[in-house]
Tab-separated table of C-alpha atoms (C1' of nucleotides) in Angstrom:
chain	number	residue	atom	x	y	z
U	1	MET	CA	-36.975	-8.707	-147.756
U	2	ASP	CA	-36.497	-10.775	-150.819
U	3	ASN	CA	-33.699	-9.476	-152.825
U	4	ALA	CA	-34.564	-11.472	-155.862
U	5	LYS	CA	-37.886	-9.813	-156.244
U	6	LYS	CA	-36.418	-6.429	-155.701
U	7	LYS	CA	-33.827	-7.019	-158.307
U	8	ASN	CA	-36.427	-8.043	-160.763
U	9	LEU	CA	-38.195	-4.835	-160.234
U	10	GLU	CA	-35.037	-2.909	-160.564
U	11	GLY	CA	-34.183	-4.600	-163.759
U	12	ALA	CA	-37.652	-4.055	-165.086
U	13	GLY	CA	-38.609	-0.555	-164.328
U	14	TRP	CA	-37.706	0.525	-160.848
U	15	ARG	CA	-40.067	0.028	-158.060
U	16	VAL	CA	-38.142	-0.207	-154.872
U	17	GLY	CA	-37.925	3.505	-154.441
U	18	SER	CA	-41.628	3.937	-154.382
U	19	ALA	CA	-41.896	2.005	-151.191
U	20	GLU	CA	-40.069	4.741	-149.396
U	21	GLU	CA	-42.236	7.475	-150.764
U	22	PHE	CA	-45.187	5.519	-149.692
U	23	LEU	CA	-43.790	5.768	-146.225
U	24	GLY	CA	-43.803	9.503	-146.428
U	25	LEU	CA	-40.136	10.003	-147.034
U	26	THR	CA	-38.903	13.025	-148.848
U	27	PRO	CA	-37.205	12.376	-152.173
U	28	GLU	CA	-33.913	13.018	-150.467
U	29	GLU	CA	-34.559	10.544	-147.735
U	30	ALA	CA	-35.700	8.052	-150.305
U	31	ALA	CA	-32.536	8.499	-152.308
U	32	PHE	CA	-30.491	7.997	-149.210
U	33	VAL	CA	-32.313	4.821	-148.336
U	34	GLU	CA	-31.811	3.591	-151.850
U	35	VAL	CA	-28.106	4.063	-151.468
U	36	LYS	CA	-28.140	2.048	-148.293
U	37	LEU	CA	-30.183	-0.682	-149.886
U	38	ALA	CA	-27.896	-0.878	-152.858
U	39	LEU	CA	-24.873	-1.215	-150.637
U	40	SER	CA	-26.431	-3.805	-148.371
U	41	GLU	CA	-27.392	-5.911	-151.344
U	42	LYS	CA	-23.964	-5.680	-152.782
U	43	LEU	CA	-22.464	-6.653	-149.476
U	44	LYS	CA	-24.578	-9.738	-149.171
U	45	ALA	CA	-23.871	-10.652	-152.760
U	46	ARG	CA	-20.145	-10.392	-152.282
U	47	ARG	CA	-20.155	-12.288	-149.039
U	48	THR	CA	-22.179	-15.238	-150.283
U	49	GLN	CA	-20.278	-15.208	-153.525
U	50	GLN	CA	-17.162	-15.763	-151.517
U	51	GLY	CA	-18.696	-18.489	-149.443
U	52	MET	CA	-18.285	-16.554	-146.258
U	53	SER	CA	-20.595	-16.697	-143.294
U	54	GLN	CA	-21.753	-13.538	-141.610
U	55	ALA	CA	-19.612	-14.451	-138.660
U	56	GLN	CA	-16.535	-14.700	-140.833
U	57	LEU	CA	-17.091	-11.371	-142.431
U	58	ALA	CA	-17.801	-9.949	-139.014
U	59	ARG	CA	-14.460	-11.127	-137.790
U	60	ARG	CA	-12.752	-9.607	-140.757
U	61	LEU	CA	-14.534	-6.399	-140.069
U	62	GLY	CA	-13.840	-6.460	-136.390
U	63	SER	CA	-17.548	-6.647	-135.803
U	64	SER	CA	-20.164	-9.189	-134.855
U	65	GLN	CA	-22.449	-11.540	-136.685
U	66	SER	CA	-25.536	-9.729	-135.536
U	67	ARG	CA	-24.283	-6.481	-136.899
U	68	VAL	CA	-23.495	-8.007	-140.239
U	69	ALA	CA	-27.006	-9.400	-140.343
U	70	LYS	CA	-28.343	-5.922	-139.727
U	71	MET	CA	-26.107	-4.532	-142.410
U	72	GLU	CA	-27.423	-6.919	-144.964
U	73	ALA	CA	-30.929	-6.164	-143.834
U	74	ALA	CA	-30.241	-2.471	-144.280
U	75	ASP	CA	-31.343	-2.012	-140.719
U	76	ALA	CA	-31.915	1.562	-139.642
U	77	SER	CA	-29.152	1.259	-137.108
U	78	VAL	CA	-26.591	0.747	-139.835
U	79	THR	CA	-24.867	3.615	-141.556
U	80	VAL	CA	-23.470	3.928	-145.021
U	81	ASP	CA	-20.139	4.225	-143.314
U	82	LEU	CA	-20.352	0.749	-141.945
U	83	LEU	CA	-21.625	-0.668	-145.198
U	84	VAL	CA	-18.750	0.814	-147.111
U	85	ARG	CA	-16.308	-0.560	-144.589
U	86	GLY	CA	-17.957	-3.914	-144.871
U	87	LEU	CA	-17.663	-3.878	-148.618
U	88	ILE	CA	-14.045	-2.926	-148.465
U	89	ALA	CA	-13.431	-5.669	-145.948
U	90	SER	CA	-15.068	-8.083	-148.327
U	91	GLY	CA	-12.578	-7.044	-150.944
U	92	ALA	CA	-14.672	-4.706	-153.007
U	93	SER	CA	-12.907	-1.998	-154.946
U	94	LYS	CA	-13.951	1.604	-154.969
U	95	ARG	CA	-15.170	1.010	-158.445
U	96	GLU	CA	-17.437	-1.769	-157.335
U	97	ILE	CA	-18.782	0.320	-154.525
U	98	GLY	CA	-19.450	3.184	-156.848
U	99	ASN	CA	-21.191	0.927	-159.288
U	100	ALA	CA	-23.302	-0.577	-156.568
U	101	ILE	CA	-24.573	2.879	-155.732
U	102	GLY	CA	-24.914	4.564	-159.022
U	103	GLY	CA	-23.881	2.086	-161.555
U	104	VAL	CA	-25.855	0.385	-164.198
U	105	ALA	CA	-27.756	-2.696	-163.212
U	106	PRO	CA	-25.406	-5.192	-161.612
U	107	ARG	CA	-27.052	-7.850	-163.708
U	108	GLN	CA	-24.481	-9.827	-165.566
U	109	ALA	CA	-26.622	-9.878	-168.630
U	110	ARG	CA	-24.317	-7.453	-170.255
U	111	THR	CA	-21.083	-8.847	-171.523
U	112	GLY	CA	-19.076	-5.735	-171.981
U	113	ARG	CA	-18.300	-3.197	-169.351
U	114	THR	CA	-20.114	0.048	-169.503
U	115	ARG	CA	-17.044	1.514	-170.883
U	116	GLY	CA	-14.368	0.053	-172.995
U	117	ASN	CA	-11.790	-1.429	-170.742
U	118	ALA	CA	-9.034	-3.913	-170.672
U	119	ALA	CA	-6.592	-3.794	-173.454
J	1	MET	CA	-10.731	1.316	-136.250
J	2	ASP	CA	-8.099	3.539	-134.878
J	3	ASN	CA	-9.989	6.694	-135.375
J	4	ALA	CA	-7.992	8.684	-132.943
J	5	LYS	CA	-4.887	8.120	-134.930
J	6	LYS	CA	-6.597	8.939	-138.147
J	7	LYS	CA	-8.034	12.068	-136.689
J	8	ASN	CA	-4.702	13.360	-135.634
J	9	LEU	CA	-3.088	12.534	-138.874
J	10	GLU	CA	-5.766	14.071	-140.934
J	11	GLY	CA	-5.798	17.075	-138.767
J	12	ALA	CA	-2.108	17.419	-139.321
J	13	GLY	CA	-2.852	18.405	-142.855
J	14	TRP	CA	-2.382	15.791	-145.417
J	15	ARG	CA	-2.322	15.267	-149.063
J	16	VAL	CA	-4.548	13.218	-151.176
J	17	GLY	CA	-3.372	10.052	-152.719
J	18	SER	CA	-0.220	8.653	-151.363
J	19	ALA	CA	-0.253	9.892	-147.847
J	20	GLU	CA	-2.178	6.962	-146.474
J	21	GLU	CA	0.688	4.609	-146.711
J	22	PHE	CA	2.994	7.098	-145.210
J	23	LEU	CA	0.608	7.295	-142.326
J	24	GLY	CA	0.643	3.598	-141.796
J	25	LEU	CA	-2.931	2.953	-142.738
J	26	THR	CA	-3.950	-0.461	-143.824
J	27	PRO	CA	-5.071	-0.750	-147.427
J	28	GLU	CA	-8.603	-0.982	-146.177
J	29	GLU	CA	-8.383	2.133	-144.134
J	30	ALA	CA	-6.769	3.865	-147.053
J	31	ALA	CA	-9.554	2.828	-149.383
J	32	PHE	CA	-12.099	4.081	-146.939
J	33	VAL	CA	-10.396	7.422	-146.626
J	34	GLU	CA	-10.216	7.681	-150.361
J	35	VAL	CA	-13.936	7.223	-150.549
J	36	LYS	CA	-14.422	9.997	-148.079
J	37	LEU	CA	-12.069	12.258	-149.928
J	38	ALA	CA	-13.732	11.604	-153.230
J	39	LEU	CA	-17.107	12.441	-151.788
J	40	SER	CA	-15.943	15.577	-150.069
J	41	GLU	CA	-14.366	16.818	-153.252
J	42	LYS	CA	-17.483	16.126	-155.190
J	43	LEU	CA	-19.537	17.919	-152.607
J	44	LYS	CA	-17.441	21.017	-152.757
J	45	ALA	CA	-17.442	20.913	-156.520
J	46	ARG	CA	-21.191	20.701	-156.691
J	47	ARG	CA	-21.745	23.418	-154.152
J	48	THR	CA	-19.448	25.965	-155.735
J	49	GLN	CA	-20.693	25.019	-159.140
J	50	GLN	CA	-24.122	26.012	-157.989
J	51	GLY	CA	-22.950	29.244	-156.484
J	52	MET	CA	-23.998	28.195	-153.018
J	53	SER	CA	-22.304	29.203	-149.818
J	54	GLN	CA	-21.561	26.647	-147.157
J	55	ALA	CA	-24.214	28.241	-145.019
J	56	GLN	CA	-26.819	27.822	-147.706
J	57	LEU	CA	-26.047	24.188	-148.236
J	58	ALA	CA	-26.033	23.740	-144.492
J	59	ARG	CA	-29.525	25.110	-144.267
J	60	ARG	CA	-30.661	22.798	-146.981
J	61	LEU	CA	-29.097	19.922	-145.140
J	62	GLY	CA	-30.459	20.940	-141.801
J	63	SER	CA	-26.938	21.377	-140.604
J	64	SER	CA	-24.513	24.171	-139.909
J	65	GLN	CA	-21.874	26.029	-141.837
J	66	SER	CA	-19.106	24.701	-139.677
J	67	ARG	CA	-20.128	21.153	-140.331
J	68	VAL	CA	-20.234	21.716	-144.053
J	69	ALA	CA	-16.750	23.137	-143.858
J	70	LYS	CA	-15.608	20.010	-142.103
J	71	MET	CA	-17.314	17.873	-144.691
J	72	GLU	CA	-15.494	19.558	-147.499
J	73	ALA	CA	-12.287	19.262	-145.571
J	74	ALA	CA	-12.918	15.551	-145.165
J	75	ASP	CA	-12.506	16.072	-141.474
J	76	ALA	CA	-12.252	12.886	-139.481
J	77	SER	CA	-15.397	13.800	-137.621
J	78	VAL	CA	-17.599	13.473	-140.672
J	79	THR	CA	-18.942	10.214	-141.903
J	80	VAL	CA	-19.654	8.941	-145.348
J	81	ASP	CA	-23.251	9.045	-144.282
J	82	LEU	CA	-23.212	12.757	-143.888
J	83	LEU	CA	-21.310	13.280	-147.097
J	84	VAL	CA	-23.815	11.271	-149.047
J	85	ARG	CA	-26.648	13.217	-147.487
J	86	GLY	CA	-24.876	16.409	-148.360
J	87	LEU	CA	-24.478	15.360	-151.941
J	88	ILE	CA	-28.094	14.391	-152.197
J	89	ALA	CA	-29.089	17.706	-150.690
J	90	SER	CA	-26.963	19.413	-153.289
J	91	GLY	CA	-28.959	17.668	-155.943
J	92	ALA	CA	-26.580	14.899	-156.866
J	93	SER	CA	-28.041	11.732	-158.299
J	94	LYS	CA	-27.112	8.273	-157.163
J	95	ARG	CA	-25.245	7.946	-160.378
J	96	GLU	CA	-23.147	10.962	-159.627
J	97	ILE	CA	-22.430	9.737	-156.163
J	98	GLY	CA	-21.416	6.375	-157.461
J	99	ASN	CA	-19.202	7.932	-160.036
J	100	ALA	CA	-17.575	10.135	-157.475
J	101	ILE	CA	-16.612	7.055	-155.546
J	102	GLY	CA	-15.932	4.625	-158.300
J	103	GLY	CA	-14.129	7.165	-160.247
J	104	VAL	CA	-15.019	6.954	-163.889
J	105	ALA	CA	-14.465	10.528	-164.817
J	106	PRO	CA	-17.636	11.751	-166.447
J	107	ARG	CA	-16.277	14.395	-168.669
J	108	GLN	CA	-13.422	16.454	-167.497
J	109	ALA	CA	-9.857	15.410	-167.079
J	110	ARG	CA	-9.342	13.430	-163.966
J	111	THR	CA	-5.893	14.759	-163.385
J	112	GLY	CA	-6.533	18.122	-161.858
J	113	ARG	CA	-8.007	16.801	-158.713
J	114	THR	CA	-6.750	19.546	-156.448
J	115	ARG	CA	-9.158	21.975	-157.957
J	116	GLY	CA	-7.476	22.756	-161.153
J	117	ASN	CA	-10.458	24.192	-162.880
J	118	ALA	CA	-8.613	27.430	-163.194
J	119	ALA	CA	-9.366	28.028	-166.758
Z	1	DT	C1'	-10.393	51.550	-141.101
Z	2	DG	C1'	-14.599	49.136	-140.281
Z	3	DC	C1'	-18.069	46.182	-142.218
Z	4	DG	C1'	-20.099	42.301	-144.638
Z	5	DT	C1'	-19.602	37.781	-146.503
Z	6	DG	C1'	-17.627	33.301	-146.828
Z	7	DT	C1'	-14.756	29.909	-144.845
Z	8	DA	C1'	-11.922	27.338	-141.171
Z	9	DT	C1'	-11.264	25.427	-136.496
Z	10	DG	C1'	-12.248	24.126	-131.648
Z	11	DT	C1'	-15.504	22.688	-128.332
Z	12	DC	C1'	-19.429	20.393	-126.259
Z	13	DA	C1'	-24.012	18.374	-124.893
Z	14	DG	C1'	-27.136	15.487	-126.797
Z	15	DA	C1'	-28.206	12.182	-130.388
Z	16	DT	C1'	-26.967	8.191	-132.854
Z	17	DC	C1'	-24.181	4.260	-133.761
Z	18	DG	C1'	-21.886	-0.195	-133.063
Z	19	DG	C1'	-19.951	-4.328	-130.800
Z	20	DA	C1'	-21.391	-7.642	-127.878
Z	21	DC	C1'	-24.567	-10.643	-125.921
Z	22	DA	C1'	-28.863	-13.328	-125.607
Z	23	DT	C1'	-32.138	-15.676	-127.947
Z	24	DA	C1'	-34.873	-17.727	-131.592
Z	25	DG	C1'	-35.842	-19.729	-136.191
Z	26	DC	C1'	-34.245	-23.064	-139.698
Z	27	DA	C1'	-31.959	-26.142	-142.126
Z	28	DT	C1'	-28.799	-30.318	-142.245
Z	29	DC	C1'	-26.657	-34.363	-140.381
Z	30	DG	C1'	-25.759	-38.510	-137.487
X	1	DC	C1'	-33.910	-36.793	-131.259
X	2	DG	C1'	-29.930	-33.787	-130.253
X	3	DA	C1'	-26.131	-31.306	-132.121
X	4	DT	C1'	-24.090	-28.105	-135.218
X	5	DG	C1'	-23.951	-24.122	-138.277
X	6	DC	C1'	-25.981	-19.963	-140.252
X	7	DT	C1'	-29.024	-16.154	-139.926
X	8	DA	C1'	-32.459	-12.798	-137.730
X	9	DT	C1'	-33.977	-9.755	-133.947
X	10	DG	C1'	-33.871	-7.276	-129.598
X	11	DT	C1'	-31.353	-4.881	-126.147
X	12	DC	C1'	-27.677	-2.787	-123.653
X	13	DC	C1'	-23.868	0.909	-122.922
X	14	DG	C1'	-19.720	2.786	-124.285
X	15	DA	C1'	-17.989	5.027	-128.407
X	16	DT	C1'	-18.629	8.131	-132.039
X	17	DC	C1'	-21.032	11.698	-134.587
X	18	DT	C1'	-23.526	16.032	-135.179
X	19	DG	C1'	-25.622	20.566	-134.824
X	20	DA	C1'	-24.739	24.622	-132.714
X	21	DC	C1'	-22.007	28.107	-131.078
X	22	DA	C1'	-17.863	30.975	-130.612
X	23	DT	C1'	-14.195	32.576	-132.800
X	24	DA	C1'	-10.621	33.553	-136.188
X	25	DC	C1'	-8.945	34.375	-140.816
X	26	DA	C1'	-9.297	36.178	-145.638
X	27	DC	C1'	-11.025	39.105	-149.035
X	28	DG	C1'	-13.444	42.897	-151.092
X	29	DC	C1'	-15.500	47.324	-150.592
X	30	DA	C1'	-16.726	51.970	-149.219
DNA sequence: TGCGTGTATGTCAGATCGGACATAGCATCG
DNA sequence: CGATGCTATGTCCGATCTGACATACACGCA
């Protein structure tokens, strides 16, 4: 799965979700998968951004490299639970997690926060 | 990690924000619990707001009333996975889910978290 | 009082998850 | 080339979760 491409689509008009429907998922299942995908992407982004290897993050998580790989691949055997824990272990705040799921595009194109912030 | 401990503690009846530290949770565990709490609150809010009973939501979820009760109680035996599914089943958008976690209050005052909608 | 409805709590068998391990693919380096 | 480091995939088996059920509590009503 190439994240770059997916992100392009997201930024453009939203395509990723349609893949799930194509697979015969209900809208609810699709939404759930989207949540997982969003979190797995964010996890990978944070990890690489911090120059960590999967093995390092795994250690921090008390898990294994293979599991981290599956997390980032949004493998079916990975739950949102684990992804959230992984994000937290990678230092993500609740805010970041929330934004990853429902937030506006994580693209850094925008200079200001969605909402007025820092004094 | 130490789910047993968490289970007991949660079962012992606990309060929202500050209790984690008192319970000796690591910051990461605390953050995770906060996520769960935020989601369970949102779930209950959405359900009642829609005039649904736990049993009705359960049916929609393909689950049972007792499990929904546990979800809303943020019981240790429910995962973020299930909470997210519950929210989706209740019609919540990804955005709403993200906001519930990441906490930018959409509209109403964020202070009355206990349920203070007694207007 | 008894009944109906909604919610809370405990339990359990079966389903799912997760850490660990093995293994393979791919770069990079000496 | 071999060695090292990082990632991907498949497979176990013990740990955890989940739906279902039983049951209890609360409230309103006739």
